[in-house]
Amino acid sequence: MIFVQNVSKVFSLESGDFFALKNNNIHIRKGEFVAIMGPSGSGKSTLLQLIGGLDQPSSGKMIVDGIPLNDLTEKERTLFRRTRVGFVFQNYQLLPMMTVAENIALSLSANRASKAEIKSRVQQLIKDVNLEGKESQFPTKLSGGQQQRVAIARALAMKPQLILADEPTGNLDQKNGEDILQLLSQLNKEEQITVVMVTHDQQAAAAADRIIVIRDGEIVNDRKKGVVGNESMASSMA
Ligand SMILES: Nc1ncnc2c1ncn2[C@@H]1O[C@H](COP(=O)(O)OP(=O)(O)O)[C@@H](O)[C@H]1O
Ligand SMILES: [Mg+2]
């Protein structure tokens, strides 16, 4: 599903080149639920953005859903993001001037689905995330947990096989955070959607089957739940 091969990301700063990611290798299989953990500034969001085609590596290769991202044109990359990946962010990133239904329909409209298709798909998604009755509401009228569920419905609209979530519970209280994690787990277990979730919350990471720890742009640990001796090369050689 996801191959990250010798991937580095360098930002040119006034003070010189800064390596946000240093020569990383990761393989994530279809249907895995992976948490990416690590201190603030360690490169977690940068990695997620590369996987989702929001940004490009400075060197190395990314293959996602069978697609070599390096080879895509800007236009193809946009299509890749819209159709193959569902993004979920800490601050929901819903459009405030659009209703819940319109927010969820964004990628469907962009992909020129018919009105009837959009209507039935949005209805189904609203049901899936438990937001019946909220179709015509504006996001600001909803609780944080509800807004995040709208964001997840929007992410699922094009039926992606991959969800990338960056601190999806970061702005939520305990109860709402647990609900969101449960929804992600359910999508992962019942629909085999691959989930890669950045979090610095140990409790959130517990929802995942595998935890990758990144520090200063490098993977320092990679372990699967219930599997002993599955440390990554990086950590076993450290
Ligand atoms: N566009 C950018 N330009 C310069 N530096 C950046 C940029 N994006 C991220 N960084 C730097 O790269 C490092 C990793 O950032 P990030 O991936 O956002 O970390 P995390 O998500 O783990 O907190 C940080 O030091 C950050 O300041
Ligand atoms: Mg981040």
CSV table of C-alpha atoms and ligand atoms in Angstrom, one decimal:
chain,number,residue,atom,x,y,z
A,1,MET,CA,0.0,0.0,0.0
A,2,ILE,CA,2.7,2.5,1.0
A,3,PHE,CA,6.3,2.3,0.2
A,4,VAL,CA,8.6,5.0,1.5
A,5,GLN,CA,12.1,4.5,0.0
A,6,ASN,CA,15.1,6.4,1.2
A,7,VAL,CA,13.0,9.5,1.6
A,8,SER,CA,14.5,12.7,2.9
A,9,LYS,CA,12.9,16.2,3.1
A,10,VAL,CA,15.1,19.2,3.3
A,11,PHE,CA,13.9,22.7,3.9
A,12,SER,CA,16.3,25.5,2.9
A,13,LEU,CA,16.5,28.0,5.7
A,14,GLU,CA,18.6,31.2,6.1
A,15,SER,CA,20.6,29.2,8.6
A,16,GLY,CA,21.2,26.5,6.0
A,17,ASP,CA,19.6,23.2,5.0
A,18,PHE,CA,17.4,21.6,7.5
A,19,PHE,CA,16.6,17.9,7.3
A,20,ALA,CA,12.9,17.4,8.4
A,21,LEU,CA,13.2,13.8,7.3
A,22,LYS,CA,16.4,11.8,7.0
A,23,ASN,CA,16.5,8.8,4.6
A,24,ASN,CA,13.5,6.9,5.9
A,25,ASN,CA,12.2,3.5,4.8
A,26,ILE,CA,8.7,2.4,5.6
A,27,HIS,CA,6.4,-0.3,4.3
A,28,ILE,CA,2.8,-0.2,5.2
A,29,ARG,CA,0.5,-3.0,4.0
A,30,LYS,CA,-3.1,-2.6,3.0
A,31,GLY,CA,-5.4,-2.8,6.0
A,32,GLU,CA,-2.9,-1.7,8.6
A,33,PHE,CA,-3.7,0.9,11.2
A,34,VAL,CA,-0.5,2.7,12.0
A,35,ALA,CA,0.2,5.4,14.5
A,36,ILE,CA,3.1,7.7,13.9
A,37,MET,CA,4.4,9.1,17.2
A,38,GLY,CA,7.2,11.4,18.2
A,39,PRO,CA,8.0,14.8,19.8
A,40,SER,CA,6.8,18.0,18.3
A,41,GLY,CA,8.9,19.0,15.3
A,42,SER,CA,10.2,15.4,14.7
A,43,GLY,CA,8.8,15.3,11.1
A,44,LYS,CA,5.4,13.5,11.6
A,45,SER,CA,3.3,15.9,9.6
A,46,THR,CA,5.9,16.2,6.9
A,47,LEU,CA,5.9,12.5,6.5
A,48,LEU,CA,2.1,12.4,6.3
A,49,GLN,CA,2.1,15.1,3.7
A,50,LEU,CA,4.6,13.2,1.6
A,51,ILE,CA,2.5,10.1,1.8
A,52,GLY,CA,-0.6,12.0,0.8
A,53,GLY,CA,1.0,13.8,-2.1
A,54,LEU,CA,0.6,17.2,-0.5
A,55,ASP,CA,4.3,17.7,-0.8
A,56,GLN,CA,7.2,16.0,-2.5
A,57,PRO,CA,10.4,14.5,-1.0
A,58,SER,CA,13.7,16.1,-1.6
A,59,SER,CA,15.1,12.7,-2.4
A,60,GLY,CA,13.8,9.1,-2.4
A,61,LYS,CA,10.7,7.5,-3.7
A,62,MET,CA,7.1,7.3,-2.5
A,63,ILE,CA,4.7,4.6,-3.9
A,64,VAL,CA,1.2,4.9,-2.6
A,65,ASP,CA,-1.7,2.7,-3.6
A,66,GLY,CA,0.5,1.4,-6.4
A,67,ILE,CA,1.2,4.8,-7.7
A,68,PRO,CA,4.7,6.2,-7.9
A,69,LEU,CA,4.1,9.7,-6.7
A,70,ASN,CA,7.4,11.1,-7.9
A,71,ASP,CA,6.4,10.5,-11.5
A,72,LEU,CA,3.1,12.4,-11.3
A,73,THR,CA,2.4,15.8,-12.8
A,74,GLU,CA,0.9,18.4,-10.6
A,75,LYS,CA,-2.5,17.7,-12.1
A,76,GLU,CA,-2.2,13.9,-11.6
A,77,ARG,CA,-1.1,14.6,-8.0
A,78,THR,CA,-4.2,16.6,-7.4
A,79,LEU,CA,-6.4,13.8,-8.8
A,80,PHE,CA,-4.4,11.3,-6.6
A,81,ARG,CA,-5.2,13.3,-3.5
A,82,ARG,CA,-8.8,13.7,-4.3
A,83,THR,CA,-9.6,10.1,-5.2
A,84,ARG,CA,-7.1,7.9,-3.4
A,85,VAL,CA,-6.6,9.5,0.0
A,86,GLY,CA,-8.8,10.8,2.7
A,87,PHE,CA,-7.3,13.5,4.8
A,88,VAL,CA,-8.3,14.3,8.4
A,89,PHE,CA,-6.7,17.2,10.3
A,90,GLN,CA,-6.6,18.3,13.9
A,91,ASN,CA,-8.5,21.5,13.2
A,92,TYR,CA,-11.1,19.7,10.9
A,93,GLN,CA,-10.5,22.2,8.0
A,94,LEU,CA,-14.1,22.4,7.1
A,95,LEU,CA,-15.3,25.3,4.9
A,96,PRO,CA,-17.4,27.5,7.2
A,97,MET,CA,-19.6,29.0,4.5
A,98,MET,CA,-20.7,25.5,3.4
A,99,THR,CA,-23.2,23.2,5.0
A,100,VAL,CA,-22.3,19.8,6.4
A,101,ALA,CA,-23.6,18.1,3.3
A,102,GLU,CA,-21.8,20.5,1.0
A,103,ASN,CA,-18.5,20.0,2.8
A,104,ILE,CA,-18.9,16.2,2.5
A,105,ALA,CA,-19.7,16.5,-1.2
A,106,LEU,CA,-16.6,18.6,-2.1
A,107,SER,CA,-14.5,16.0,-3.7
A,108,LEU,CA,-17.6,14.4,-5.3
A,109,SER,CA,-18.5,17.7,-7.0
A,110,ALA,CA,-14.9,18.3,-7.9
A,111,ASN,CA,-14.9,14.9,-9.6
A,112,ARG,CA,-18.2,15.8,-11.4
A,113,ALA,CA,-20.5,13.2,-9.8
A,114,SER,CA,-24.1,13.7,-10.8
A,115,LYS,CA,-26.5,15.5,-8.4
A,116,ALA,CA,-28.3,12.2,-7.7
A,117,GLU,CA,-25.0,10.4,-7.0
A,118,ILE,CA,-23.9,13.1,-4.6
A,119,LYS,CA,-27.2,13.1,-2.8
A,120,SER,CA,-27.2,9.4,-2.1
A,121,ARG,CA,-23.5,9.2,-1.3
A,122,VAL,CA,-23.7,12.1,1.2
A,123,GLN,CA,-26.8,10.6,2.8
A,124,GLN,CA,-25.0,7.3,3.3
A,125,LEU,CA,-21.9,9.0,4.7
A,126,ILE,CA,-24.0,11.1,7.1
A,127,LYS,CA,-25.5,7.9,8.4
A,128,ASP,CA,-22.1,6.2,8.6
A,129,VAL,CA,-20.7,8.9,10.9
A,130,ASN,CA,-23.8,9.3,12.9
A,131,LEU,CA,-24.8,12.8,11.9
A,132,GLU,CA,-28.3,12.4,10.7
A,133,GLY,CA,-30.3,15.6,10.9
A,134,LYS,CA,-27.2,17.8,10.6
A,135,GLU,CA,-27.0,17.9,6.8
A,136,SER,CA,-28.0,21.6,6.5
A,137,GLN,CA,-26.1,22.9,9.5
A,138,PHE,CA,-23.0,25.0,9.2
A,139,PRO,CA,-19.9,23.5,10.8
A,140,THR,CA,-19.5,26.2,13.4
A,141,LYS,CA,-22.8,25.2,14.9
A,142,LEU,CA,-21.5,21.7,15.6
A,143,SER,CA,-19.3,20.4,18.5
A,144,GLY,CA,-15.7,19.6,17.8
A,145,GLY,CA,-16.5,15.9,17.8
A,146,GLN,CA,-19.2,16.4,15.3
A,147,GLN,CA,-17.0,18.6,13.1
A,148,GLN,CA,-14.4,15.9,13.0
A,149,ARG,CA,-17.0,13.4,12.0
A,150,VAL,CA,-18.0,15.6,9.1
A,151,ALA,CA,-14.3,15.8,8.2
A,152,ILE,CA,-14.1,12.0,8.2
A,153,ALA,CA,-17.2,11.7,6.1
A,154,ARG,CA,-15.7,14.1,3.6
A,155,ALA,CA,-12.5,12.1,3.7
A,156,LEU,CA,-14.5,8.9,2.8
A,157,ALA,CA,-16.5,10.4,0.0
A,158,MET,CA,-14.4,9.0,-2.8
A,159,LYS,CA,-14.1,5.7,-1.1
A,160,PRO,CA,-10.3,5.9,-0.6
A,161,GLN,CA,-8.4,2.9,0.5
A,162,LEU,CA,-6.2,5.1,2.7
A,163,ILE,CA,-7.0,7.6,5.4
A,164,LEU,CA,-4.2,10.0,6.6
A,165,ALA,CA,-5.1,11.6,9.9
A,166,ASP,CA,-2.9,14.3,11.5
A,167,GLU,CA,-3.6,14.5,15.3
A,168,PRO,CA,-7.4,13.8,14.6
A,169,THR,CA,-8.2,13.9,18.4
A,170,GLY,CA,-5.8,16.7,19.2
A,171,ASN,CA,-8.6,19.3,19.7
A,172,LEU,CA,-11.1,16.9,21.3
A,173,ASP,CA,-12.0,16.0,24.9
A,174,GLN,CA,-11.6,12.5,26.1
A,175,LYS,CA,-15.1,11.2,25.1
A,176,ASN,CA,-15.1,12.8,21.7
A,177,GLY,CA,-11.6,11.7,21.1
A,178,GLU,CA,-12.5,8.1,21.9
A,179,ASP,CA,-15.5,8.3,19.5
A,180,ILE,CA,-13.3,9.4,16.7
A,181,LEU,CA,-10.7,6.7,17.3
A,182,GLN,CA,-13.5,4.1,17.4
A,183,LEU,CA,-14.8,5.4,14.1
A,184,LEU,CA,-11.3,5.1,12.5
A,185,SER,CA,-10.9,1.6,14.0
A,186,GLN,CA,-14.2,0.6,12.6
A,187,LEU,CA,-13.4,1.8,9.1
A,188,ASN,CA,-10.1,0.0,9.4
A,189,LYS,CA,-11.5,-3.3,10.7
A,190,GLU,CA,-14.7,-3.5,8.8
A,191,GLU,CA,-13.7,-1.9,5.5
A,192,GLN,CA,-10.0,-2.7,5.5
A,193,ILE,CA,-9.2,0.9,5.0
A,194,THR,CA,-5.5,1.6,5.7
A,195,VAL,CA,-5.2,4.2,8.4
A,196,VAL,CA,-2.0,6.2,9.1
A,197,MET,CA,-2.5,8.5,12.1
A,198,VAL,CA,-0.1,11.0,13.6
A,199,THR,CA,-0.6,11.5,17.3
A,200,HIS,CA,1.5,12.3,20.3
A,201,ASP,CA,-1.2,10.8,22.6
A,202,GLN,CA,-0.3,7.4,23.9
A,203,GLN,CA,-3.9,6.6,24.4
A,204,ALA,CA,-4.8,7.4,20.8
A,205,ALA,CA,-1.9,5.4,19.5
A,206,ALA,CA,-3.3,2.4,21.4
A,207,ALA,CA,-6.0,2.2,18.8
A,208,ALA,CA,-3.4,1.3,16.2
A,209,ASP,CA,-1.9,-2.1,15.4
A,210,ARG,CA,1.5,-0.7,14.8
A,211,ILE,CA,3.4,2.2,16.2
A,212,ILE,CA,6.2,4.0,14.3
A,213,VAL,CA,8.2,6.4,16.4
A,214,ILE,CA,10.1,9.2,14.7
A,215,ARG,CA,12.6,11.5,16.2
A,216,ASP,CA,14.6,14.3,14.6
A,217,GLY,CA,13.4,13.1,11.2
A,218,GLU,CA,14.4,9.5,11.7
A,219,ILE,CA,12.5,6.4,12.6
A,220,VAL,CA,13.7,5.1,15.9
A,221,ASN,CA,11.2,2.4,16.6
A,222,ASP,CA,8.7,0.4,14.6
A,223,ARG,CA,6.7,-2.2,16.4
A,224,LYS,CA,3.5,-4.2,15.8
A,225,LYS,CA,1.2,-4.9,18.7
A,226,GLY,CA,1.5,-8.4,20.0
A,227,VAL,CA,4.5,-9.2,17.9
A,228,VAL,CA,7.8,-9.6,19.7
A,229,GLY,CA,11.1,-8.9,17.9
A,230,ASN,CA,9.7,-6.8,15.2
A,231,GLU,CA,11.8,-3.8,15.8
A,232,SER,CA,12.9,-1.9,12.7
A,233,MET,CA,16.4,-2.0,11.3
A,234,ALA,CA,16.9,1.5,12.6
A,235,SER,CA,16.2,0.5,16.2
A,236,SER,CA,17.8,-2.9,16.1
A,237,MET,CA,21.0,-1.3,14.8
A,238,ALA,CA,20.9,1.6,17.1
B,1,LIG,N1,7.6,24.4,5.1
B,1,LIG,C1,8.6,24.3,6.0
B,1,LIG,N2,9.6,25.1,5.9
B,1,LIG,C2,10.6,25.1,6.9
B,1,LIG,N3,10.6,24.2,7.9
B,1,LIG,C3,9.6,23.3,8.0
B,1,LIG,C4,8.5,23.4,7.1
B,1,LIG,N4,7.6,22.4,7.4
B,1,LIG,C5,8.1,21.8,8.5
B,1,LIG,N5,9.3,22.4,8.9
B,1,LIG,C6,10.2,22.0,10.0
B,1,LIG,O1,10.4,20.6,9.9
B,1,LIG,C7,10.3,20.0,11.2
B,1,LIG,C8,9.3,18.9,11.2
B,1,LIG,O2,8.0,19.5,11.1
B,1,LIG,P1,6.7,18.7,11.3
B,1,LIG,O3,6.7,17.6,10.3
B,1,LIG,O4,5.5,19.6,11.2
B,1,LIG,O5,6.8,18.1,12.7
B,1,LIG,P2,5.7,17.4,13.7
B,1,LIG,O6,4.5,17.2,12.9
B,1,LIG,O7,6.4,16.1,14.1
B,1,LIG,O8,5.5,18.3,14.8
B,1,LIG,C9,10.1,21.1,12.2
B,1,LIG,O9,11.3,21.5,12.7
B,1,LIG,C10,9.5,22.2,11.3
B,1,LIG,O10,9.8,23.5,11.8
B,2,MG,MG,2.6,17.9,13.1
